[in-house]
Amino acid sequence: MESEYVTTPFGRRPMSLGMLLKQRRGEAIEAGTRRNKWKLFRSVCEARAGLGVSDRALTVLDALLTFFPDDELSGEKGLVVFPSNMQLCLRARGMAAATLRRHLAGLVEAGLISRKDSPNGKRYIRRNREGGVDEAYGFSLAPLLARATEIETIAARIAADRQMLRAMKERLTICRRDIAKLVSAAIAEAIPGDWEHVSSMFHALLQRIPRTATLESLQPILEEIETIRLAVVKTLESREKTQMTSTNESRIERHIQNSNPETTSESEPGLETGQEARTGSREPGIAGKDGEGSRAIARANAGGSKSFSLATVLQACPDIVDYGPGGAIASWRDLMTAAAVVRSMLAVGSSAYEEAASVMGPEIAAIVMACILQRGGRINSAGGYLRDLTRRAERGEFAIGPMLTALLRARDPLSHKPAPRPDDGNRAVLKRRRDRSPCQAPPCPIRTG
């Protein structure tokens, strides 16, 4: 019935083609369209910015909806309400009449309601004999129902934009916090980098953030700030990786390429020198003769002894010195400490090392770790190799002597003779051999030429 009705404004209000088009578009309700009036009103409130209405105009629309008797709006029902201005003012929280008229005009202009003026401009209803509505004059809610789908779409988009804006502000806050604290930490720890330039760029971006932020204004700023944060994080991570690489890889490369290791006296100051060899000085807790090189190792290994001087071990395995306390090894305790560091670096399990120390003894286990380190890349799995040696030691099939001998010879490939000894030590050995009886002659007699 209302879709066929066209009305012009009462009184001095002018008529325009735009008003006619809005009225006709607002009355074009699709068949079967139904909406709960309060849910639709909440959608209108959500889409207020997109519809171009004020919050006070929504108060007037709320009051108009209270005059519609049913909760459901549909095209089959009459959608015209006809309250007086006095009743509208009361339901609009006591709004002034002039303000009420202004906001009613705003709702009409926004296309949410339309006027259906009577011949004399009054709002009333004419009923038929059966008591039904024959004609009603007032404000039509048909445009609100006709635009229900559009209003709900606008409301959903605005709600999604609001949620995105909230998430964007949260990301921006986190980025600001991360950059500020990471740059402060980098400056405090003296990490190389142009941190002043980064800080100035960061503060310049913060100055561009508007007081009332929108998705369009905040998106490019957030992207630039996230780029700065990513650059800062990458700089710090590369610094950490560089430190780890310089700590591990440089040592390994030095172990492989170093052809001029420290001398025995430098590796073991005060423990293995020529003077101490002549005076018979000994490392506490270690038996055997010092300064006899590979031949002393061969004799000890043949006799089943595990007594070797610390100087001999360091001469065969100089790379272990770098891992001692302060970069030096002055005692067997220092050697065992360095072996624990090497175990961790070579990814040898603590259980494997503890088992080796239990079977071989802590000193021999430390010597084995030094030998494994010295052999470097020739051992694929240090942990598996150590476990294999431990099993062989349990069966009595392993001795440390041949391993040290091979390393000593590898350091001097042009000679298979033992390392040179002090002259005094040689003379003492020759004298002892001459004093022996024929039945005590050594296995390899020395020719006197």
Short mmCIF file of C-alpha atoms in Angstrom, two decimals:
data_model
loop_
_atom_site.label_atom_id
_atom_site.label_comp_id
_atom_site.label_asym_id
_atom_site.label_seq_id
_atom_site.Cartn_x
_atom_site.Cartn_y
_atom_site.Cartn_z
CA MET A 1 0.00 0.00 0.00
CA GLU A 2 2.74 2.46 0.96
CA SER A 3 4.90 1.64 -2.05
CA GLU A 4 2.29 3.27 -4.30
CA TYR A 5 2.03 6.40 -2.19
CA VAL A 6 3.91 9.58 -3.07
CA THR A 7 3.58 12.64 -0.89
CA THR A 8 4.96 16.13 -1.01
CA PRO A 9 5.89 18.15 2.07
CA PHE A 10 3.23 20.12 3.84
CA GLY A 11 3.47 23.87 4.19
CA ARG A 12 6.42 25.89 2.98
CA ARG A 13 8.90 23.01 2.78
CA PRO A 14 9.98 22.70 -0.87
CA MET A 15 9.92 19.52 -2.94
CA SER A 16 12.92 18.35 -4.95
CA LEU A 17 13.67 15.54 -7.35
CA GLY A 18 16.15 14.10 -4.86
CA MET A 19 13.44 13.87 -2.22
CA LEU A 20 11.21 12.04 -4.67
CA LEU A 21 13.93 9.56 -5.58
CA LYS A 22 14.74 8.90 -1.93
CA GLN A 23 11.10 8.37 -1.16
CA ARG A 24 10.60 5.93 -4.03
CA ARG A 25 13.84 4.06 -3.22
CA GLY A 26 12.92 3.87 0.43
CA GLU A 27 9.52 2.42 -0.29
CA ALA A 28 10.92 -0.37 -2.53
CA ILE A 29 10.96 -3.20 0.01
CA GLU A 30 11.78 -6.68 -1.26
CA ALA A 31 9.15 -9.30 -0.64
CA GLY A 32 9.67 -11.28 2.54
CA THR A 33 12.02 -8.76 4.15
CA ARG A 34 11.74 -8.91 7.93
CA ARG A 35 13.92 -7.51 10.68
CA ASN A 36 13.76 -7.21 14.43
CA LYS A 37 13.49 -3.48 14.95
CA TRP A 38 15.93 -3.34 17.89
CA LYS A 39 18.59 -5.44 16.18
CA LEU A 40 18.23 -3.25 13.14
CA PHE A 41 18.50 -0.17 15.34
CA ARG A 42 21.77 -1.51 16.83
CA SER A 43 23.08 -1.95 13.30
CA VAL A 44 22.14 1.66 12.56
CA CYS A 45 24.03 2.75 15.67
CA GLU A 46 27.06 0.73 14.53
CA ALA A 47 26.89 2.21 11.02
CA ARG A 48 26.22 5.75 12.24
CA ALA A 49 29.40 7.20 10.76
CA GLY A 50 28.74 5.58 7.38
CA LEU A 51 25.12 6.75 7.32
CA GLY A 52 25.94 10.31 8.27
CA VAL A 53 23.66 10.68 11.29
CA SER A 54 24.40 12.06 14.74
CA ASP A 55 23.93 10.39 18.09
CA ARG A 56 21.06 12.76 18.91
CA ALA A 57 19.33 11.77 15.67
CA LEU A 58 19.63 8.14 16.79
CA THR A 59 17.86 9.09 20.00
CA VAL A 60 14.95 10.40 17.93
CA LEU A 61 14.94 7.23 15.79
CA ASP A 62 14.86 5.15 18.97
CA ALA A 63 11.83 7.12 20.13
CA LEU A 64 10.08 6.63 16.78
CA LEU A 65 10.63 2.86 16.96
CA THR A 66 8.95 2.71 20.35
CA PHE A 67 5.72 3.88 18.71
CA PHE A 68 5.71 0.87 16.37
CA PRO A 69 3.65 -1.78 18.19
CA ASP A 70 5.46 -4.94 17.00
CA ASP A 71 9.10 -5.96 17.47
CA GLU A 72 9.34 -7.09 13.87
CA LEU A 73 9.34 -4.79 10.87
CA SER A 74 7.91 -6.24 7.66
CA GLY A 75 6.49 -4.95 4.40
CA GLU A 76 3.13 -6.56 5.04
CA LYS A 77 2.50 -4.34 8.02
CA GLY A 78 1.87 -0.64 8.04
CA LEU A 79 5.19 1.03 8.82
CA VAL A 80 3.86 4.53 9.53
CA VAL A 81 4.03 5.89 13.08
CA PHE A 82 2.12 9.04 14.01
CA PRO A 83 3.21 10.37 17.42
CA SER A 84 2.74 13.98 18.39
CA ASN A 85 5.77 16.20 18.95
CA MET A 86 5.02 16.26 22.67
CA GLN A 87 5.10 12.48 22.95
CA LEU A 88 8.23 12.31 20.81
CA CYS A 89 9.99 14.86 23.03
CA LEU A 90 9.13 12.84 26.11
CA ARG A 91 10.43 9.58 24.66
CA ALA A 92 13.50 11.36 23.30
CA ARG A 93 14.68 12.07 26.88
CA GLY A 94 13.06 15.49 27.08
CA MET A 95 14.56 16.87 23.86
CA ALA A 96 13.50 20.40 22.94
CA ALA A 97 10.93 20.74 20.15
CA ALA A 98 13.26 22.75 17.90
CA THR A 99 16.03 20.18 18.37
CA LEU A 100 13.56 17.40 17.70
CA ARG A 101 12.48 18.93 14.39
CA ARG A 102 16.11 19.39 13.33
CA HIS A 103 16.99 15.77 13.97
CA LEU A 104 13.82 14.52 12.29
CA ALA A 105 14.92 16.42 9.20
CA GLY A 106 18.36 14.79 9.54
CA LEU A 107 16.83 11.31 9.58
CA VAL A 108 14.80 12.12 6.47
CA GLU A 109 17.90 13.50 4.75
CA ALA A 110 19.88 10.35 5.63
CA GLY A 111 17.16 8.20 4.04
CA LEU A 112 16.24 6.31 7.21
CA ILE A 113 12.66 7.56 7.44
CA SER A 114 10.30 9.46 5.18
CA ARG A 115 7.47 11.88 5.78
CA LYS A 116 3.90 11.04 4.93
CA ASP A 117 2.11 14.30 5.52
CA SER A 118 -1.65 14.58 5.81
CA PRO A 119 -3.66 17.26 4.00
CA ASN A 120 -3.42 19.56 7.02
CA GLY A 121 0.04 18.47 8.16
CA LYS A 122 -1.24 16.63 11.22
CA ARG A 123 -0.24 13.10 12.16
CA TYR A 124 -3.13 10.75 12.63
CA ILE A 125 -4.68 7.44 11.57
CA ARG A 126 -7.98 6.67 9.88
CA ARG A 127 -9.51 3.29 10.60
CA ASN A 128 -12.08 1.31 8.66
CA ARG A 129 -15.25 -0.28 9.99
CA GLU A 130 -13.44 -3.45 10.98
CA GLY A 131 -11.00 -1.44 13.11
CA GLY A 132 -8.09 -1.90 10.77
CA VAL A 133 -5.84 0.88 9.52
CA ASP A 134 -7.30 2.54 6.47
CA GLU A 135 -4.82 5.41 6.22
CA ALA A 136 -2.00 6.71 8.42
CA TYR A 137 -0.10 9.98 8.28
CA GLY A 138 3.19 10.61 10.06
CA PHE A 139 6.69 9.11 9.64
CA SER A 140 7.23 5.99 7.55
CA LEU A 141 9.83 3.43 8.71
CA ALA A 142 9.77 1.75 5.30
CA PRO A 143 13.14 3.27 4.20
CA LEU A 144 14.77 1.77 7.30
CA LEU A 145 13.52 -1.70 6.41
CA ALA A 146 14.29 -1.28 2.70
CA ARG A 147 17.93 -0.45 3.52
CA ALA A 148 18.30 -3.16 6.18
CA THR A 149 20.80 -5.24 4.20
CA GLU A 150 22.84 -2.17 3.28
CA ILE A 151 22.84 -0.96 6.89
CA GLU A 152 23.95 -4.35 8.21
CA THR A 153 26.74 -4.51 5.65
CA ILE A 154 27.99 -1.06 6.61
CA ALA A 155 27.79 -1.98 10.30
CA ALA A 156 29.78 -5.18 9.77
CA ARG A 157 32.45 -3.33 7.79
CA ILE A 158 32.77 -0.62 10.41
CA ALA A 159 32.99 -3.22 13.20
CA ALA A 160 35.72 -5.07 11.30
CA ASP A 161 37.59 -1.83 10.66
CA ARG A 162 37.36 -0.94 14.33
CA GLN A 163 38.74 -4.32 15.31
CA MET A 164 41.55 -3.99 12.78
CA LEU A 165 42.35 -0.52 14.07
CA ARG A 166 42.49 -1.83 17.63
CA ALA A 167 44.83 -4.63 16.58
CA MET A 168 46.95 -2.17 14.61
CA LYS A 169 47.29 0.10 17.62
CA GLU A 170 48.34 -2.87 19.74
CA ARG A 171 50.99 -3.83 17.17
CA LEU A 172 52.17 -0.25 17.05
CA THR A 173 52.48 -0.11 20.83
CA ILE A 174 54.47 -3.36 20.90
CA CYS A 175 56.75 -2.13 18.10
CA ARG A 176 57.39 1.14 19.91
CA ARG A 177 58.27 -0.71 23.10
CA ASP A 178 60.50 -3.24 21.31
CA ILE A 179 62.47 -0.65 19.36
CA ALA A 180 62.97 1.63 22.36
CA LYS A 181 64.23 -1.15 24.62
CA LEU A 182 66.32 -2.94 21.99
CA VAL A 183 68.08 0.26 20.95
CA SER A 184 68.70 1.14 24.61
CA ALA A 185 70.15 -2.32 25.22
CA ALA A 186 72.36 -2.08 22.13
CA ILE A 187 73.72 1.29 23.22
CA ALA A 188 74.25 0.11 26.80
CA GLU A 189 76.19 -2.98 25.66
CA ALA A 190 78.19 -1.00 23.06
CA ILE A 191 77.03 -3.12 20.13
CA PRO A 192 78.28 -1.61 16.85
CA GLY A 193 75.61 0.15 14.82
CA ASP A 194 74.26 3.55 13.83
CA TRP A 195 71.85 3.62 16.76
CA GLU A 196 71.53 7.41 16.81
CA HIS A 197 70.23 7.38 13.25
CA VAL A 198 67.81 4.55 14.07
CA SER A 199 66.57 6.44 17.12
CA SER A 200 66.04 9.66 15.15
CA MET A 201 64.10 7.82 12.43
CA PHE A 202 61.99 6.13 15.08
CA HIS A 203 61.08 9.38 16.83
CA ALA A 204 60.32 11.06 13.50
CA LEU A 205 57.81 8.31 12.73
CA LEU A 206 56.21 8.69 16.14
CA GLN A 207 55.63 12.38 15.43
CA ARG A 208 53.59 11.41 12.36
CA ILE A 209 51.03 9.41 14.34
CA PRO A 210 47.78 11.46 14.28
CA ARG A 211 45.83 12.16 17.42
CA THR A 212 42.75 10.51 15.90
CA ALA A 213 44.17 7.54 14.04
CA THR A 214 42.45 5.74 11.19
CA LEU A 215 43.34 2.63 9.25
CA GLU A 216 44.45 4.66 6.25
CA SER A 217 46.70 6.97 8.28
CA LEU A 218 48.14 4.34 10.62
CA GLN A 219 48.91 1.54 8.16
CA PRO A 220 51.96 3.13 6.43
CA ILE A 221 53.40 4.32 9.74
CA LEU A 222 53.09 0.85 11.23
CA GLU A 223 54.79 -0.73 8.22
CA GLU A 224 57.76 1.63 8.52
CA ILE A 225 58.07 1.07 12.27
CA GLU A 226 57.94 -2.72 11.80
CA THR A 227 60.68 -2.40 9.19
CA ILE A 228 62.86 -0.54 11.69
CA ARG A 229 62.19 -3.16 14.36
CA LEU A 230 63.08 -5.98 11.96
CA ALA A 231 66.33 -4.24 11.05
CA VAL A 232 67.24 -3.77 14.73
CA VAL A 233 66.48 -7.41 15.56
CA LYS A 234 68.50 -8.67 12.58
CA THR A 235 71.45 -6.49 13.60
CA LEU A 236 71.42 -7.86 17.13
CA GLU A 237 70.97 -11.46 15.95
CA SER A 238 73.82 -11.15 13.46
CA ARG A 239 76.00 -9.75 16.23
CA GLU A 240 75.18 -12.75 18.44
CA LYS A 241 75.84 -15.20 15.60
CA THR A 242 79.13 -13.45 14.83
CA GLN A 243 80.23 -13.79 18.44
CA MET A 244 79.32 -17.48 18.52
CA THR A 245 81.08 -18.08 15.22
CA SER A 246 84.21 -16.25 16.31
CA THR A 247 84.23 -18.26 19.54
CA ASN A 248 83.84 -21.69 17.93
CA GLU A 249 84.84 -21.65 14.28
CA SER A 250 87.96 -19.54 14.72
CA ARG A 251 89.21 -21.94 17.38
CA ILE A 252 88.53 -24.98 15.22
CA GLU A 253 90.27 -23.37 12.25
CA ARG A 254 93.22 -22.45 14.44
CA HIS A 255 93.41 -26.05 15.68
CA ILE A 256 93.60 -27.36 12.12
CA GLN A 257 95.96 -24.78 10.61
CA ASN A 258 98.26 -23.90 13.49
CA SER A 259 101.73 -25.22 12.66
CA ASN A 260 103.65 -23.43 15.40
CA PRO A 261 102.08 -24.39 18.73
CA GLU A 262 103.34 -23.28 22.07
CA THR A 263 106.42 -24.99 23.44
CA THR A 264 106.28 -27.38 26.32
CA SER A 265 107.67 -24.84 28.73
CA GLU A 266 105.00 -22.31 27.66
CA SER A 267 102.18 -24.85 27.97
CA GLU A 268 103.26 -26.08 31.39
CA PRO A 269 105.26 -23.36 33.12
CA GLY A 270 107.09 -24.63 36.15
CA LEU A 271 106.05 -28.26 35.58
CA GLU A 272 108.14 -29.59 32.67
CA THR A 273 111.39 -27.79 31.92
CA GLY A 274 114.84 -29.09 31.21
CA GLN A 275 116.08 -28.04 34.63
CA GLU A 276 113.20 -29.91 36.33
CA ALA A 277 113.88 -32.96 34.18
CA ARG A 278 117.48 -32.95 35.37
CA THR A 279 116.52 -32.46 39.01
CA GLY A 280 113.84 -35.17 38.85
CA SER A 281 110.88 -32.79 39.50
CA ARG A 282 107.49 -34.50 39.23
CA GLU A 283 103.89 -33.42 38.78
CA PRO A 284 102.07 -34.43 41.99
CA GLY A 285 100.21 -37.69 41.65
CA ILE A 286 101.84 -38.65 38.32
CA ALA A 287 104.52 -41.37 38.20
CA GLY A 288 107.11 -41.98 35.49
CA LYS A 289 110.01 -40.06 33.93
CA ASP A 290 109.51 -36.61 32.40
CA GLY A 291 111.03 -35.33 29.17
CA GLU A 292 111.43 -38.71 27.45
CA GLY A 293 108.94 -38.04 24.61
CA SER A 294 107.43 -40.84 22.63
CA ARG A 295 109.86 -43.48 23.90
CA ALA A 296 108.61 -42.89 27.45
CA ILE A 297 105.07 -43.27 26.14
CA ALA A 298 105.97 -46.49 24.33
CA ARG A 299 107.59 -47.97 27.44
CA ALA A 300 104.65 -46.99 29.64
CA ASN A 301 102.16 -48.39 27.13
CA ALA A 302 104.05 -51.64 26.74
CA GLY A 303 104.19 -52.02 30.50
CA GLY A 304 100.47 -51.20 30.87
CA SER A 305 101.16 -47.97 32.81
CA LYS A 306 98.94 -44.91 32.49
CA SER A 307 101.47 -42.47 33.92
CA PHE A 308 102.37 -39.68 31.48
CA SER A 309 103.72 -36.22 32.13
CA LEU A 310 101.42 -33.27 31.55
CA ALA A 311 104.10 -31.72 29.36
CA THR A 312 104.06 -34.74 27.06
CA VAL A 313 100.29 -34.55 26.74
CA LEU A 314 100.40 -30.84 25.94
CA GLN A 315 103.23 -31.39 23.47
CA ALA A 316 101.10 -33.94 21.63
CA CYS A 317 97.83 -32.00 21.99
CA PRO A 318 98.61 -28.27 22.09
CA ASP A 319 95.11 -27.22 20.98
CA ILE A 320 93.63 -28.13 24.36
CA VAL A 321 95.59 -25.25 25.94
CA ASP A 322 93.21 -22.66 24.46
CA TYR A 323 90.34 -24.10 26.49
CA GLY A 324 92.08 -24.06 29.84
CA PRO A 325 91.37 -21.47 32.55
CA GLY A 326 92.66 -18.17 31.22
CA GLY A 327 93.91 -19.84 28.04
CA ALA A 328 96.57 -21.90 29.84
CA ILE A 329 96.95 -25.32 31.46
CA ALA A 330 99.25 -25.52 34.48
CA SER A 331 97.98 -28.66 36.19
CA TRP A 332 96.01 -31.81 35.64
CA ARG A 333 93.00 -30.11 37.16
CA ASP A 334 93.27 -27.43 34.47
CA LEU A 335 93.45 -30.18 31.84
CA MET A 336 90.30 -31.83 33.16
CA THR A 337 88.54 -28.44 33.21
CA ALA A 338 89.55 -27.82 29.59
CA ALA A 339 88.39 -31.32 28.64
CA ALA A 340 84.95 -30.57 30.07
CA VAL A 341 84.75 -27.44 27.88
CA VAL A 342 85.86 -29.38 24.81
CA ARG A 343 83.32 -32.11 25.57
CA SER A 344 80.52 -29.56 25.44
CA MET A 345 81.89 -27.94 22.28
CA LEU A 346 82.17 -31.27 20.45
CA ALA A 347 78.63 -32.24 21.53
CA VAL A 348 79.82 -35.24 23.53
CA GLY A 349 77.16 -36.35 25.98
CA SER A 350 77.90 -35.90 29.66
CA SER A 351 76.98 -39.54 30.29
CA ALA A 352 79.55 -40.73 27.75
CA TYR A 353 82.28 -38.60 29.30
CA GLU A 354 81.40 -39.64 32.85
CA GLU A 355 81.49 -43.29 31.82
CA ALA A 356 84.91 -42.80 30.23
CA ALA A 357 86.22 -41.08 33.36
CA SER A 358 84.89 -43.92 35.49
CA VAL A 359 86.49 -46.63 33.34
CA MET A 360 89.77 -44.95 32.34
CA GLY A 361 90.21 -42.51 35.17
CA PRO A 362 89.60 -38.75 35.02
CA GLU A 363 93.13 -37.91 33.82
CA ILE A 364 93.12 -40.48 31.00
CA ALA A 365 89.62 -39.40 29.96
CA ALA A 366 90.83 -35.80 29.79
CA ILE A 367 93.82 -36.90 27.68
CA VAL A 368 91.48 -38.76 25.32
CA MET A 369 89.36 -35.61 24.88
CA ALA A 370 92.52 -33.63 24.13
CA CYS A 371 93.51 -36.21 21.49
CA ILE A 372 90.04 -36.13 19.93
CA LEU A 373 90.22 -32.33 19.74
CA GLN A 374 93.69 -32.46 18.22
CA ARG A 375 92.59 -34.87 15.49
CA GLY A 376 89.84 -32.40 14.54
CA GLY A 377 87.81 -33.19 11.44
CA ARG A 378 89.16 -36.74 11.09
CA ILE A 379 86.63 -37.94 13.69
CA ASN A 380 83.03 -37.74 12.49
CA SER A 381 81.32 -38.41 15.83
CA ALA A 382 83.32 -37.51 18.91
CA GLY A 383 80.71 -38.98 21.24
CA GLY A 384 80.55 -42.32 19.45
CA TYR A 385 84.34 -42.49 19.23
CA LEU A 386 84.67 -41.88 22.97
CA ARG A 387 82.11 -44.58 23.79
CA ASP A 388 83.97 -47.05 21.55
CA LEU A 389 87.25 -46.30 23.34
CA THR A 390 85.51 -46.75 26.68
CA ARG A 391 84.23 -50.19 25.69
CA ARG A 392 87.71 -51.15 24.50
CA ALA A 393 89.19 -49.93 27.77
CA GLU A 394 86.72 -52.07 29.70
CA ARG A 395 87.97 -55.11 27.76
CA GLY A 396 91.58 -54.11 28.37
CA GLU A 397 92.15 -53.44 24.66
CA PHE A 398 92.90 -49.72 24.87
CA ALA A 399 95.99 -47.81 25.94
CA ILE A 400 96.57 -44.09 25.60
CA GLY A 401 100.22 -44.48 24.59
CA PRO A 402 99.81 -45.24 20.86
CA MET A 403 97.37 -42.36 20.48
CA LEU A 404 99.81 -39.84 21.98
CA THR A 405 102.71 -41.34 20.03
CA ALA A 406 100.84 -40.94 16.75
CA LEU A 407 100.07 -37.31 17.52
CA LEU A 408 103.69 -36.59 18.46
CA ARG A 409 104.93 -38.14 15.22
CA ALA A 410 102.29 -36.29 13.21
CA ARG A 411 103.70 -33.02 14.53
CA ASP A 412 107.19 -33.98 13.25
CA PRO A 413 106.60 -36.02 10.05
CA LEU A 414 110.27 -35.78 8.92
CA SER A 415 111.50 -37.79 11.85
CA HIS A 416 110.16 -40.87 13.54
CA LYS A 417 112.50 -40.31 16.43
CA PRO A 418 111.20 -39.13 19.77
CA ALA A 419 111.16 -35.45 20.56
CA PRO A 420 114.62 -34.03 21.45
CA ARG A 421 115.58 -34.10 25.09
CA PRO A 422 118.06 -32.06 27.08
CA ASP A 423 121.67 -33.28 26.71
CA ASP A 424 121.98 -33.89 30.41
CA GLY A 425 119.03 -36.22 30.27
CA ASN A 426 120.58 -38.15 27.34
CA ARG A 427 123.85 -38.60 29.16
CA ALA A 428 122.05 -39.83 32.25
CA VAL A 429 120.15 -42.41 30.21
CA LEU A 430 123.34 -43.62 28.49
CA LYS A 431 125.10 -43.91 31.83
CA ARG A 432 122.29 -45.98 33.30
CA ARG A 433 122.34 -48.30 30.30
CA ARG A 434 126.10 -48.84 30.52
CA ASP A 435 125.81 -49.70 34.20
CA ARG A 436 123.25 -52.44 33.55
CA SER A 437 124.34 -56.11 33.55
CA PRO A 438 124.08 -58.11 30.29
CA CYS A 439 120.88 -59.75 31.46
CA GLN A 440 119.37 -56.34 32.00
CA ALA A 441 120.31 -55.00 28.60
CA PRO A 442 117.57 -52.98 26.92
CA PRO A 443 115.61 -54.51 24.05
CA CYS A 444 117.22 -52.07 21.60
CA PRO A 445 120.96 -51.75 22.47
CA ILE A 446 122.67 -48.50 21.53
CA ARG A 447 125.55 -48.85 19.13
CA THR A 448 128.71 -47.06 20.20
CA GLY A 449 130.21 -47.15 16.72
#
